[in-house]
Short mmCIF file of C-alpha atoms in Angstrom, two decimals:
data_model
loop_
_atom_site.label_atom_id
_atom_site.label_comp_id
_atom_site.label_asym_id
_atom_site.label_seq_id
_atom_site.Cartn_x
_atom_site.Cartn_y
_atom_site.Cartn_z
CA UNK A 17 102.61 91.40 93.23
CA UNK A 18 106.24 90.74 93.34
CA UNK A 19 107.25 93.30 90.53
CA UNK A 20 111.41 92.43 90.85
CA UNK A 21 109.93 88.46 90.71
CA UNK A 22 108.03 89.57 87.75
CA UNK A 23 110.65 91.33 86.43
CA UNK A 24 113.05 88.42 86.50
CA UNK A 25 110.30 86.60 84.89
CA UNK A 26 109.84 88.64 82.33
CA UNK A 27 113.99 88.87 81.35
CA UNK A 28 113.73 84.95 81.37
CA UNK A 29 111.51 85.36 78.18
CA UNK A 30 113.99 87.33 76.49
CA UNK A 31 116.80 90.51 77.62
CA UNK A 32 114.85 93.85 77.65
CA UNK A 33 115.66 97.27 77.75
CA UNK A 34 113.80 99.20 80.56
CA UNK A 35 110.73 100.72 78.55
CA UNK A 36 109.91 97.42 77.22
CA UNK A 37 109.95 95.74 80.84
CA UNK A 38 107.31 98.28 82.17
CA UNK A 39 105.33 98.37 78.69
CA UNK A 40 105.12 94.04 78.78
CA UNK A 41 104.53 94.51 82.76
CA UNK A 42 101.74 97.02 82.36
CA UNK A 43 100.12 95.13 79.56
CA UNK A 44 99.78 91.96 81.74
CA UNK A 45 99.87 93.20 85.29
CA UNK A 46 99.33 96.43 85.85
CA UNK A 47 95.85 96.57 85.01
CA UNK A 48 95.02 99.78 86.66
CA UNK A 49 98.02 100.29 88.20
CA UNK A 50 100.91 101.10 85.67
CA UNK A 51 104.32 100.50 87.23
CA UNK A 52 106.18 103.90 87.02
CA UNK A 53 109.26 103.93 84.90
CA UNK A 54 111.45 105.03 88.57
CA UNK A 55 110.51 101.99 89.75
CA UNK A 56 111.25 99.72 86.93
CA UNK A 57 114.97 101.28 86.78
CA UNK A 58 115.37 101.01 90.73
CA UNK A 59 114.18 97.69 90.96
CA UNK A 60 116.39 96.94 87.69
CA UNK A 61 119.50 98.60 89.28
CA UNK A 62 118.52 96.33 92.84
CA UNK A 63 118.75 93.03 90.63
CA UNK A 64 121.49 94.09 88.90
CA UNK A 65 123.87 94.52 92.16
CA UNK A 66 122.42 91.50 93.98
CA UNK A 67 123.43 89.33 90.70
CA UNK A 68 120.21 88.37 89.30
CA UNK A 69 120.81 90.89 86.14
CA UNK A 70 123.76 92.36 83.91
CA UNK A 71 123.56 94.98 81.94
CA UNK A 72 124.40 95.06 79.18
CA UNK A 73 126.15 97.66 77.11
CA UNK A 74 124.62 101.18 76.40
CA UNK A 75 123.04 101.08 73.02
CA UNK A 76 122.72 104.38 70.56
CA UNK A 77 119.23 104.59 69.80
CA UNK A 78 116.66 107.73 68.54
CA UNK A 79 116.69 109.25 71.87
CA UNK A 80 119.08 108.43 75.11
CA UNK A 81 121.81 105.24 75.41
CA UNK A 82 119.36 102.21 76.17
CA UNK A 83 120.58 98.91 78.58
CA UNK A 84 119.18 95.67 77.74
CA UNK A 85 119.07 93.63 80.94
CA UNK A 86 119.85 89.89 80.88
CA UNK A 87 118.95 87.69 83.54
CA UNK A 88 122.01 86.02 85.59
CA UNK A 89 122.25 81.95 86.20
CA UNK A 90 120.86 83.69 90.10
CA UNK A 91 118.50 85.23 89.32
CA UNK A 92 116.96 82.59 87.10
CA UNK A 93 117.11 79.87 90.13
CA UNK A 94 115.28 82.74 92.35
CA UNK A 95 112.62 82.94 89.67
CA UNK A 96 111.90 79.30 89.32
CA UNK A 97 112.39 78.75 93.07
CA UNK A 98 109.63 81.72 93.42
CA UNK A 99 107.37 80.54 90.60
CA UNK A 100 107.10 77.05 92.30
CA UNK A 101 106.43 78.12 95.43
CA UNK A 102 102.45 78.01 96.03
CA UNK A 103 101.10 81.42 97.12
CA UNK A 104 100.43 82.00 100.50
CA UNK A 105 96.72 80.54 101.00
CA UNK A 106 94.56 83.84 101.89
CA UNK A 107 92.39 85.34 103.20
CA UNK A 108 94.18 85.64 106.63
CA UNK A 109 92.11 85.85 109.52
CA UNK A 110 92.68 89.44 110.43
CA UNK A 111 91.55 91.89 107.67
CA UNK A 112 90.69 95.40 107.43
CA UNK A 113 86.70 95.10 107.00
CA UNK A 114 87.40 92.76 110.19
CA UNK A 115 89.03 95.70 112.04
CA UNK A 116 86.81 98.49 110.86
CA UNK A 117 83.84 96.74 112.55
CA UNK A 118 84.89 95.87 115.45
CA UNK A 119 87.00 99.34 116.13
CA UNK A 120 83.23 101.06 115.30
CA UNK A 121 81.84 98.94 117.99
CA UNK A 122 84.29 99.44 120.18
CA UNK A 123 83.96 102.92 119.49
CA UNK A 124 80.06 103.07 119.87
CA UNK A 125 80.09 104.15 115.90
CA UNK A 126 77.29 102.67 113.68
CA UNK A 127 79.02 99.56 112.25
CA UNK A 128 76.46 98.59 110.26
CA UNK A 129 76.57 102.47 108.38
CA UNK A 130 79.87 100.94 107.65
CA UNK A 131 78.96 97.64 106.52
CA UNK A 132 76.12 99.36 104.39
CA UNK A 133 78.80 101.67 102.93
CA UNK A 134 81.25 98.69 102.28
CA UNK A 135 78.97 97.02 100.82
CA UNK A 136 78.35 99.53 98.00
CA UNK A 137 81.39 100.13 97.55
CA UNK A 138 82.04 96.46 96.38
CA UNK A 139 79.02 96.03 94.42
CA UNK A 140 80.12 99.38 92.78
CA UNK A 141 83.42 97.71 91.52
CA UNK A 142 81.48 93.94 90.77
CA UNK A 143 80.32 96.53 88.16
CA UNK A 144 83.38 98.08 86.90
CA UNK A 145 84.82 94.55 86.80
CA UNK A 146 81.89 93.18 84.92
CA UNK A 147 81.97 95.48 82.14
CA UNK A 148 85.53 94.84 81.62
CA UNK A 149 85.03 91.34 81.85
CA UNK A 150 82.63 92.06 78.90
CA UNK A 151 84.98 94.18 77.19
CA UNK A 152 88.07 93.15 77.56
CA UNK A 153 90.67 90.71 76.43
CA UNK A 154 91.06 87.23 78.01
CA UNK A 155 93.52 88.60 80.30
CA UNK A 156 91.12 91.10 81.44
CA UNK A 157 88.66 89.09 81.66
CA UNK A 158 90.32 86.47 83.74
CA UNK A 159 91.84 89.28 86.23
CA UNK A 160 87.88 90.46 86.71
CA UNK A 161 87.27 87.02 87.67
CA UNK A 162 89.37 86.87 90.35
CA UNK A 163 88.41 89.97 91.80
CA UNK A 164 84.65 89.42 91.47
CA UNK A 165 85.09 85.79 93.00
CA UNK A 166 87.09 87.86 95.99
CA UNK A 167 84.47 91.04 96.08
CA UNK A 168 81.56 88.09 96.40
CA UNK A 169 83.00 86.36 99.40
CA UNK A 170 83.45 89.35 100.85
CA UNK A 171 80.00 90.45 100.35
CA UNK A 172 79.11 87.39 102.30
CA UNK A 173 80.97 87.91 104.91
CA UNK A 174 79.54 91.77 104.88
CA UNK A 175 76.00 89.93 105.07
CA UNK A 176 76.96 87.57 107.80
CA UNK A 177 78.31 90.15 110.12
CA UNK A 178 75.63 92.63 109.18
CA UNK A 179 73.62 89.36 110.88
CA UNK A 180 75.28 89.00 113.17
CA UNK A 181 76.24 92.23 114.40
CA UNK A 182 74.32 92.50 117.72
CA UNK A 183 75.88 89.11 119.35
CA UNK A 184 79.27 90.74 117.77
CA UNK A 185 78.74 94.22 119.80
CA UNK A 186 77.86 92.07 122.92
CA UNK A 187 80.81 90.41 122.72
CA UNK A 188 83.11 93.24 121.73
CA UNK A 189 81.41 94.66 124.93
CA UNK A 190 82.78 92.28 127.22
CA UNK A 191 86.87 92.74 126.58
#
């Protein structure tokens, strides 16, 4: 997640003070993973000397002077350039279940402990993410759909090399 991208995105709604940046980020995209108010105000103060923000006046308000950041001409072309941009198409070919198998081969550690452990590990959060799918919001719901798509092809892949895992040692073996 880009959070400054975001950010921008998010002052191209409408100019924000700080605490309602994080509290509109969190609510959408921080699902487990609440950006911390330090980062919102670095980031902030970042877009703010590269152009993409002004600040805007200090406002009186019930507890400290508040800033309502606008988005600059800038930093609204980065945002739209950014937004129509495809995503990089993933998974790339190296990946850290990848790595942890082979180095445990390479290694003479049981890989397929590993796999096994993996393994429940994802199905452990296919639950989590079910239940919130259940529970939650459409937003919620849609973000546990893309994470149970990704944990299932992963759990294929966990099977395959679980299958596979002999010829994979043999061949680890050789190099």
């Amino acid at each position: 997640m880009s959070v400054p991208l975001t950010l921008l995105g998010l002052l191209e709604r409408e100019p924000s003070h700080g605490y309602d940046l994080k509290r509109d980020y969190d609510a959408f995209f921080g699902r487990g993973k609440p950006l911390p108010f330090g980062q919102v105000y670095a980031t902030l103060g970042r877009l703010a000397r590269d152009g993409k923000v002004v600040v805007g006046e200090p406002e009186a308000g019930d507890g400290p002077d508040r800033k309502r950041y606008v988005i600059t001409e800038t930093g609204a072309t980065e945002f739209e350039d950014w937004l129509r941009e495809p995503v990089a198409a993933e998974p790339h070919l190296q990946t850290v279940l990848f790595s942890k198998v082979v180095l445990a081969l390479m290694l003479g550690r049981d890989a397929e402990h590993y796999l096994d452990t993996q393994r429940a590990a994802h199905l452990q959060r296919m639950r989590e993410l079910t239940e919130i799918k259940r529970s939650g919001s459409l937003v919620d719901a849609l973000l546990a759909d893309h994470g149970l798509f990704h944990l299932e092809s992963d759990l294929r892949w966990i099977d395959l090399t679980a299958a596979r895992l002999d010829a994979l040692a043999a061949e680890v073996a050789k190099k």
